[in-house]
Amino acid sequence: MYNDATAITANNVTGTGFAGIYSYSSGTDISIATTGVVYGGNYGIYARNLGTGDTTINATNATGDASVTGGSTGIYVYQDFGSDDVTVTANNVTGTNSDGIRIRHYGDGDATVTATNAAGTANVNGYDYGIYTYSRYGDLAITANNVTGTNRDGIYARNDFNAGSIDITATGTITGANSGIDAYSNSGDDITITVTNAAGDASATGESDGIRAYNSALTGAVSVTANNATSLLFDDGVYIRTQGSGDATVNVTNAAGTGTAQGYGDGVYVGNYTGGNVGVTVDNATGQSRDGIRVYNATNTGSAAVTAYGQVYGYDNGIEVDNYGTGGISINVTNADGTAQVTAIDNTGIDARNYNGGAVDIAVDNITADDYGISVYNDSASTSVSVTVNGNITVTDDTGID
């Protein structure tokens, strides 16, 4: 449908050719609401707004089983310069040969995607991306139950130029061939990723990274909170790289204490290159070919803190921290039972290097390592180093504490 302003309401729609529903506006708003089954040969729903208004798509019903399927893309929205908000709300969406939901937003407003139902069983499936979003202006927010990107990412979110924050919330299973979740921003605002539910079994899984967040701007914080994050073949359970002045924070836990960050490379990797503090809290972390937890804090003023309650395993190091900030290093791997454990197959259990002042404080229950149990380097003679071992350090080749 072509119009200055468009409003479409439907139950079930089938279009075996180009799209189930196609709407184009060069004037103001586009509004599409469906409550049943929508199918299109290429696109289930395609909305193209070259005007000045909002684009709103709602494909839901009271029972939570409304669906949109496209032979290529399930739901596609293109919002041009000068337009306003994009809002997509759906229960179930499938992109058979491309993306489940794809949004390219160049307008001045925000972009919001909600793919949920009351039971938490809503699904977005894409042959490439499950959900793909790109925005040049305004905030970008995604809320989903379950998302699969068969050949790319489960959820991909990118903010450029004068765009605002990225906020991703998932409550079920997010799976991607590359990353489960991949968020990139150079807008200078925050990236916040949350993958949790009441049962504590929400997860983000990718063949590369489970969760990947990269902030290339000089401002903004990055926060990742998850029950579980897994890299199956190549990289890290959680990967954060930030050049912003805000903090970088990772929390992979659940109420049962079984939350796990598992990486083929590092279980958790945080690289902080400009400002702020680094904080990593996990129940358990595994790095199958590198470190269980790896922190590189290159800031002049920040601190680095690592807390683990269960098992931290690294093929290289269990925990490795390099801190160039003045705030010092804190590493705590303990629990009430005294059973917390750091294991390093090939190198050092805990390797802490502090280059710019601040105290070094390490407390651990048990360590098993090949070379060193704990290795500490502190560049400042005027700051303290404290090491507490509640249980045992077992070393194969070299020194327990160096």
Short mmCIF file of C-alpha atoms in Angstrom, two decimals, residues 30-401:
data_model
loop_
_atom_site.label_atom_id
_atom_site.label_comp_id
_atom_site.label_asym_id
_atom_site.label_seq_id
_atom_site.Cartn_x
_atom_site.Cartn_y
_atom_site.Cartn_z
CA ILE A 30 2.83 3.71 9.04
CA SER A 31 0.77 1.49 11.34
CA ILE A 32 0.33 -2.27 10.79
CA ALA A 33 -1.52 -4.56 13.20
CA THR A 34 -2.09 -8.28 12.71
CA THR A 35 -3.40 -10.92 15.09
CA GLY A 36 -3.13 -14.19 13.18
CA VAL A 37 -0.84 -15.76 10.61
CA VAL A 38 0.98 -13.60 8.06
CA TYR A 39 3.00 -15.12 5.22
CA GLY A 40 4.82 -13.51 2.32
CA GLY A 41 6.82 -15.07 -0.49
CA ASN A 42 9.74 -12.72 0.19
CA TYR A 43 8.71 -10.61 3.18
CA GLY A 44 6.08 -11.39 5.76
CA ILE A 45 5.72 -7.66 6.53
CA TYR A 46 7.68 -4.93 4.76
CA ALA A 47 7.35 -1.30 5.87
CA ARG A 48 9.26 1.49 4.12
CA ASN A 49 8.90 4.98 5.57
CA LEU A 50 10.47 7.86 3.64
CA GLY A 51 8.35 10.45 5.41
CA THR A 52 8.44 12.22 8.75
CA GLY A 53 6.36 9.97 10.99
CA ASP A 54 6.58 6.79 13.02
CA THR A 55 6.49 3.18 11.87
CA THR A 56 4.60 0.82 14.16
CA ILE A 57 4.13 -2.92 13.60
CA ASN A 58 2.19 -5.11 16.03
CA ALA A 59 1.88 -8.80 15.21
CA THR A 60 0.55 -10.23 18.47
CA ASN A 61 -2.58 -11.73 20.00
CA ALA A 62 -3.89 -12.64 23.44
CA THR A 63 -2.72 -16.25 23.25
CA GLY A 64 0.79 -15.27 22.17
CA ASP A 65 0.84 -17.38 19.00
CA ALA A 66 0.53 -14.77 16.27
CA SER A 67 3.16 -15.34 13.59
CA VAL A 68 4.85 -13.62 10.68
CA THR A 69 6.85 -15.63 8.12
CA GLY A 70 8.72 -14.49 5.06
CA GLY A 71 10.32 -16.62 2.38
CA SER A 72 13.25 -14.24 2.80
CA THR A 73 12.74 -11.90 5.80
CA GLY A 74 9.99 -12.13 8.38
CA ILE A 75 9.62 -8.42 9.24
CA TYR A 76 11.63 -5.72 7.47
CA VAL A 77 11.50 -2.01 8.33
CA TYR A 78 13.37 0.77 6.55
CA GLN A 79 13.08 4.18 8.18
CA ASP A 80 14.63 7.05 6.22
CA PHE A 81 16.29 10.30 7.31
CA GLY A 82 13.84 12.74 8.90
CA SER A 83 11.45 10.08 10.13
CA ASP A 84 10.74 9.28 13.78
CA ASP A 85 10.37 6.14 15.89
CA VAL A 86 10.31 2.51 14.80
CA THR A 87 8.38 0.09 17.02
CA VAL A 88 8.05 -3.61 16.21
CA THR A 89 6.08 -5.89 18.55
CA ALA A 90 5.61 -9.55 17.66
CA ASN A 91 5.09 -13.01 19.09
CA ASN A 92 6.73 -15.33 16.55
CA VAL A 93 8.70 -14.36 13.45
CA THR A 94 10.55 -16.45 10.88
CA GLY A 95 12.84 -15.39 8.04
CA THR A 96 13.25 -18.52 5.96
CA ASN A 97 16.20 -17.42 3.83
CA SER A 98 17.38 -14.21 5.49
CA ASP A 99 16.60 -12.45 8.79
CA GLY A 100 13.77 -12.96 11.25
CA ILE A 101 13.45 -9.23 11.98
CA ARG A 102 15.54 -6.61 10.19
CA ILE A 103 15.46 -2.88 10.95
CA ARG A 104 17.49 -0.15 9.29
CA HIS A 105 16.71 3.12 11.05
CA TYR A 106 18.14 6.41 9.82
CA GLY A 107 15.43 8.56 11.40
CA ASP A 108 15.59 10.88 14.39
CA GLY A 109 13.66 8.72 16.86
CA ASP A 110 14.21 5.49 18.74
CA ALA A 111 14.04 1.91 17.48
CA THR A 112 12.31 -0.67 19.68
CA VAL A 113 11.82 -4.39 19.06
CA THR A 114 9.77 -6.58 21.40
CA ALA A 115 9.40 -10.27 20.53
CA THR A 116 7.76 -11.90 23.53
CA ASN A 117 4.62 -13.52 24.87
CA ALA A 118 3.29 -14.09 28.38
CA ALA A 119 4.49 -17.70 28.49
CA GLY A 120 8.04 -16.78 27.48
CA THR A 121 7.87 -19.07 24.46
CA ALA A 122 7.94 -16.50 21.66
CA ASN A 123 10.49 -17.30 18.95
CA VAL A 124 12.31 -15.29 16.32
CA ASN A 125 14.18 -17.42 13.79
CA GLY A 126 16.32 -16.23 10.93
CA TYR A 127 18.37 -18.09 8.34
CA ASP A 128 20.97 -15.31 8.75
CA TYR A 129 20.27 -13.04 11.73
CA GLY A 130 17.50 -13.71 14.17
CA ILE A 131 17.13 -9.97 14.90
CA TYR A 132 19.21 -7.38 13.03
CA THR A 133 18.99 -3.71 14.02
CA TYR A 134 20.90 -0.66 12.82
CA SER A 135 20.29 2.88 14.03
CA ARG A 136 21.93 6.24 13.35
CA TYR A 137 19.89 8.36 15.77
CA GLY A 138 18.09 7.67 19.02
CA ASP A 139 18.11 4.74 21.39
CA LEU A 140 17.97 1.10 20.34
CA ALA A 141 16.08 -1.36 22.57
CA ILE A 142 15.45 -5.08 22.00
CA THR A 143 13.44 -7.38 24.26
CA ALA A 144 13.00 -11.04 23.31
CA ASN A 145 12.25 -14.48 24.67
CA ASN A 146 14.04 -16.85 22.28
CA VAL A 147 16.03 -15.95 19.16
CA THR A 148 18.03 -18.01 16.66
CA GLY A 149 20.30 -16.78 13.89
CA THR A 150 21.21 -19.92 12.00
CA ASN A 151 24.13 -18.54 9.99
CA ARG A 152 24.94 -15.17 11.61
CA ASP A 153 24.09 -13.69 15.03
CA GLY A 154 21.10 -14.41 17.19
CA ILE A 155 20.74 -10.68 17.97
CA TYR A 156 22.82 -8.00 16.28
CA ALA A 157 22.53 -4.35 17.35
CA ARG A 158 24.56 -1.43 16.01
CA ASN A 159 24.36 2.28 16.83
CA ASP A 160 26.33 4.78 14.79
CA PHE A 161 27.13 8.48 14.79
CA ASN A 162 24.59 10.43 16.89
CA ALA A 163 22.61 7.41 18.04
CA GLY A 164 21.84 6.76 21.69
CA SER A 165 22.09 3.74 23.95
CA ILE A 166 21.76 0.04 23.18
CA ASP A 167 19.64 -1.99 25.58
CA ILE A 168 19.13 -5.74 24.95
CA THR A 169 17.04 -7.92 27.25
CA ALA A 170 16.48 -11.64 26.69
CA THR A 171 14.75 -14.13 28.94
CA GLY A 172 15.19 -17.46 27.13
CA THR A 173 17.67 -18.98 24.70
CA ILE A 174 19.61 -16.81 22.25
CA THR A 175 21.65 -18.73 19.68
CA GLY A 176 23.81 -17.59 16.78
CA ALA A 177 26.29 -19.16 14.39
CA ASN A 178 28.62 -16.19 15.02
CA SER A 179 27.61 -14.58 18.32
CA GLY A 180 24.55 -15.22 20.38
CA ILE A 181 24.37 -11.45 20.96
CA ASP A 182 26.59 -8.88 19.24
CA ALA A 183 26.29 -5.18 20.17
CA TYR A 184 28.43 -2.44 18.64
CA SER A 185 28.25 1.28 19.37
CA ASN A 186 30.27 4.34 18.47
CA SER A 187 27.59 6.76 19.64
CA GLY A 188 29.10 7.41 23.07
CA ASP A 189 26.12 6.11 25.05
CA ASP A 190 25.84 2.94 27.14
CA ILE A 191 25.53 -0.68 26.04
CA THR A 192 23.45 -2.82 28.41
CA ILE A 193 22.84 -6.52 27.80
CA THR A 194 20.74 -8.67 30.14
CA VAL A 195 20.10 -12.40 29.58
CA THR A 196 18.34 -13.67 32.69
CA ASN A 197 15.14 -15.25 33.96
CA ALA A 198 13.67 -16.38 37.28
CA ALA A 199 14.78 -19.98 36.74
CA GLY A 200 18.37 -18.88 36.15
CA ASP A 201 18.71 -20.81 32.88
CA ALA A 202 18.62 -18.01 30.31
CA SER A 203 21.52 -18.31 27.90
CA ALA A 204 23.35 -16.74 24.97
CA THR A 205 25.34 -19.14 22.79
CA GLY A 206 27.43 -18.58 19.69
CA GLU A 207 30.01 -20.51 17.76
CA SER A 208 32.23 -17.42 18.14
CA ASP A 209 31.19 -15.38 21.20
CA GLY A 210 28.27 -16.06 23.47
CA ILE A 211 27.90 -12.32 24.14
CA ARG A 212 30.00 -9.69 22.39
CA ALA A 213 29.89 -5.96 23.18
CA TYR A 214 32.18 -3.36 21.61
CA ASN A 215 32.06 0.35 22.39
CA SER A 216 34.39 2.29 20.11
CA ALA A 217 33.41 5.77 21.34
CA LEU A 218 35.28 7.71 24.02
CA THR A 219 32.31 7.82 26.40
CA GLY A 220 29.72 5.34 27.62
CA ALA A 221 29.67 2.27 29.85
CA VAL A 222 29.24 -1.40 28.96
CA SER A 223 27.30 -3.81 31.17
CA VAL A 224 26.61 -7.51 30.59
CA THR A 225 24.43 -9.53 32.98
CA ALA A 226 23.62 -13.14 32.14
CA ASN A 227 22.80 -16.49 33.65
CA ASN A 228 24.90 -18.36 31.07
CA ALA A 229 27.07 -17.38 28.08
CA THR A 230 28.81 -19.90 25.86
CA SER A 231 31.22 -19.91 22.92
CA LEU A 232 31.14 -23.28 21.21
CA LEU A 233 34.03 -23.24 18.74
CA PHE A 234 36.18 -20.13 18.47
CA ASP A 235 36.17 -17.24 20.93
CA ASP A 236 34.83 -16.16 24.34
CA GLY A 237 31.80 -16.77 26.51
CA VAL A 238 31.61 -13.01 27.17
CA TYR A 239 33.75 -10.56 25.22
CA ILE A 240 33.83 -6.83 26.02
CA ARG A 241 36.04 -4.23 24.38
CA THR A 242 35.46 -0.61 25.31
CA GLN A 243 37.20 2.67 24.65
CA GLY A 244 34.59 4.62 26.58
CA SER A 245 35.12 6.51 29.83
CA GLY A 246 32.47 4.50 31.69
CA ASP A 247 32.80 1.24 33.59
CA ALA A 248 32.91 -2.23 32.04
CA THR A 249 30.90 -4.72 34.08
CA VAL A 250 30.22 -8.45 33.67
CA ASN A 251 27.94 -10.53 35.90
CA VAL A 252 27.32 -14.18 35.00
CA THR A 253 25.43 -15.70 37.90
CA ASN A 254 22.14 -17.22 39.01
CA ALA A 255 20.49 -17.95 42.34
CA ALA A 256 21.62 -21.59 42.34
CA GLY A 257 25.28 -20.67 41.82
CA THR A 258 25.43 -22.56 38.52
CA GLY A 259 25.78 -19.60 36.16
CA THR A 260 28.58 -20.25 33.68
CA ALA A 261 30.68 -18.25 31.23
CA GLN A 262 32.28 -20.79 28.93
CA GLY A 263 34.55 -19.92 26.05
CA TYR A 264 36.57 -21.88 23.57
CA GLY A 265 39.09 -19.05 24.08
CA ASP A 266 38.46 -17.12 27.32
CA GLY A 267 35.48 -17.68 29.54
CA VAL A 268 35.30 -13.89 30.07
CA TYR A 269 37.45 -11.29 28.34
CA VAL A 270 37.26 -7.58 29.21
CA GLY A 271 39.48 -5.03 27.51
CA ASN A 272 39.06 -1.48 28.84
CA TYR A 273 41.18 1.03 26.96
CA THR A 274 40.17 4.54 28.00
CA GLY A 275 38.56 5.09 31.41
CA GLY A 276 36.45 3.67 34.18
CA ASN A 277 36.64 0.53 36.26
CA VAL A 278 36.38 -3.14 35.34
CA GLY A 279 34.24 -5.47 37.42
CA VAL A 280 33.75 -9.18 36.69
CA THR A 281 31.52 -11.41 38.83
CA VAL A 282 30.82 -15.04 37.91
CA ASP A 283 29.65 -18.26 39.45
CA ASN A 284 31.83 -20.34 37.13
CA ALA A 285 34.08 -19.58 34.17
CA THR A 286 35.89 -21.82 31.69
CA GLY A 287 38.44 -20.91 29.03
CA GLN A 288 39.12 -24.06 27.06
CA SER A 289 42.17 -22.78 25.18
CA ARG A 290 43.10 -19.53 26.97
CA ASP A 291 42.07 -18.06 30.35
CA GLY A 292 39.05 -18.62 32.52
CA ILE A 293 38.87 -14.85 33.12
CA ARG A 294 41.07 -12.29 31.35
CA VAL A 295 41.00 -8.58 32.25
CA TYR A 296 43.09 -5.90 30.57
CA ASN A 297 42.52 -2.45 32.07
CA ALA A 298 44.57 0.15 30.25
CA THR A 299 43.03 3.19 31.94
CA ASN A 300 45.04 5.59 34.07
CA THR A 301 42.53 5.92 36.91
CA GLY A 302 40.42 2.77 37.03
CA SER A 303 40.49 -0.42 39.07
CA ALA A 304 40.07 -4.09 38.20
CA ALA A 305 37.95 -6.41 40.36
CA VAL A 306 37.23 -10.12 39.81
CA THR A 307 34.88 -12.18 41.98
CA ALA A 308 34.07 -15.87 41.46
CA TYR A 309 32.08 -18.20 43.68
CA GLY A 310 32.62 -21.61 42.09
CA GLN A 311 35.04 -23.05 39.56
CA VAL A 312 37.37 -21.01 37.33
CA TYR A 313 39.21 -23.10 34.75
CA GLY A 314 41.70 -21.94 32.15
CA TYR A 315 43.90 -23.96 29.85
CA ASP A 316 46.50 -21.16 30.04
CA ASN A 317 45.75 -19.10 33.19
CA GLY A 318 42.83 -19.43 35.51
CA ILE A 319 42.59 -15.66 36.04
CA GLU A 320 44.84 -13.08 34.41
CA VAL A 321 44.59 -9.36 35.23
CA ASP A 322 46.70 -6.52 33.84
CA ASN A 323 45.84 -3.19 35.46
CA TYR A 324 47.33 0.17 34.48
CA GLY A 325 44.86 2.15 36.56
CA THR A 326 45.55 3.72 39.94
CA GLY A 327 42.65 1.88 41.58
CA GLY A 328 44.46 -1.41 42.09
CA ILE A 329 43.42 -5.05 41.72
CA SER A 330 40.98 -7.12 43.75
CA ILE A 331 40.52 -10.85 43.10
CA ASN A 332 38.26 -12.99 45.29
CA VAL A 333 37.56 -16.64 44.53
CA THR A 334 35.89 -17.93 47.68
CA ASN A 335 32.59 -19.30 48.92
CA ALA A 336 31.02 -20.21 52.26
CA ASP A 337 32.01 -23.89 51.92
CA GLY A 338 35.63 -23.16 51.06
CA THR A 339 35.30 -25.12 47.81
CA ALA A 340 35.90 -22.38 45.27
CA GLN A 341 38.62 -23.51 42.87
CA VAL A 342 40.97 -21.97 40.30
CA THR A 343 42.57 -24.38 37.83
CA ALA A 344 45.26 -23.61 35.25
CA ILE A 345 46.36 -26.50 33.06
CA ASP A 346 49.40 -24.96 31.38
CA ASN A 347 50.39 -21.83 33.30
CA THR A 348 49.34 -19.80 36.37
CA GLY A 349 46.30 -20.05 38.59
CA ILE A 350 46.04 -16.30 39.32
CA ASP A 351 48.33 -13.90 37.46
CA ALA A 352 47.96 -10.29 38.67
CA ARG A 353 50.06 -7.43 37.31
CA ASN A 354 49.58 -3.92 38.70
CA TYR A 355 51.47 -1.13 36.94
CA ASN A 356 50.24 2.22 38.26
CA GLY A 357 49.66 2.14 42.01
CA GLY A 358 46.76 0.95 44.08
CA ALA A 359 46.64 -2.08 46.33
CA VAL A 360 46.57 -5.70 45.22
CA ASP A 361 44.20 -7.86 47.26
CA ILE A 362 43.80 -11.58 46.48
CA ALA A 363 41.70 -14.12 48.40
CA VAL A 364 41.18 -17.68 47.15
CA ASP A 365 40.06 -21.03 48.49
CA ASN A 366 41.98 -23.51 46.32
CA ILE A 367 44.30 -23.44 43.30
CA THR A 368 45.67 -26.15 41.04
CA ALA A 369 48.20 -24.98 38.45
CA ASP A 370 51.12 -26.07 36.32
CA ASP A 371 53.65 -23.25 36.80
CA TYR A 372 52.61 -20.82 39.53
CA GLY A 373 49.66 -20.93 41.89
CA ILE A 374 49.62 -17.14 42.36
CA SER A 375 51.94 -14.69 40.62
CA VAL A 376 51.82 -11.00 41.60
CA TYR A 377 53.68 -8.06 40.09
CA ASN A 378 53.20 -4.67 41.73
CA ASP A 379 55.03 -1.74 40.19
CA SER A 380 54.51 0.57 43.18
CA ALA A 381 56.54 0.06 46.33
CA SER A 382 54.17 2.37 48.23
CA THR A 383 51.05 0.22 47.86
CA SER A 384 50.21 -3.02 49.62
CA VAL A 385 49.90 -6.59 48.39
CA SER A 386 47.67 -8.98 50.34
CA VAL A 387 47.26 -12.69 49.54
CA THR A 388 44.94 -14.98 51.50
CA VAL A 389 44.63 -18.71 50.76
CA ASN A 390 41.92 -20.52 52.68
CA GLY A 391 42.61 -24.01 51.35
CA ASN A 392 45.35 -25.54 49.22
CA ILE A 393 47.62 -24.51 46.39
CA THR A 394 48.89 -27.42 44.29
CA VAL A 395 51.57 -26.70 41.66
CA THR A 396 53.17 -29.20 39.27
CA ASP A 397 56.33 -27.47 38.02
CA ASP A 398 57.22 -24.28 39.86
CA THR A 399 56.12 -22.07 42.77
CA GLY A 400 52.96 -21.86 44.87
CA ILE A 401 53.09 -18.08 45.44
#
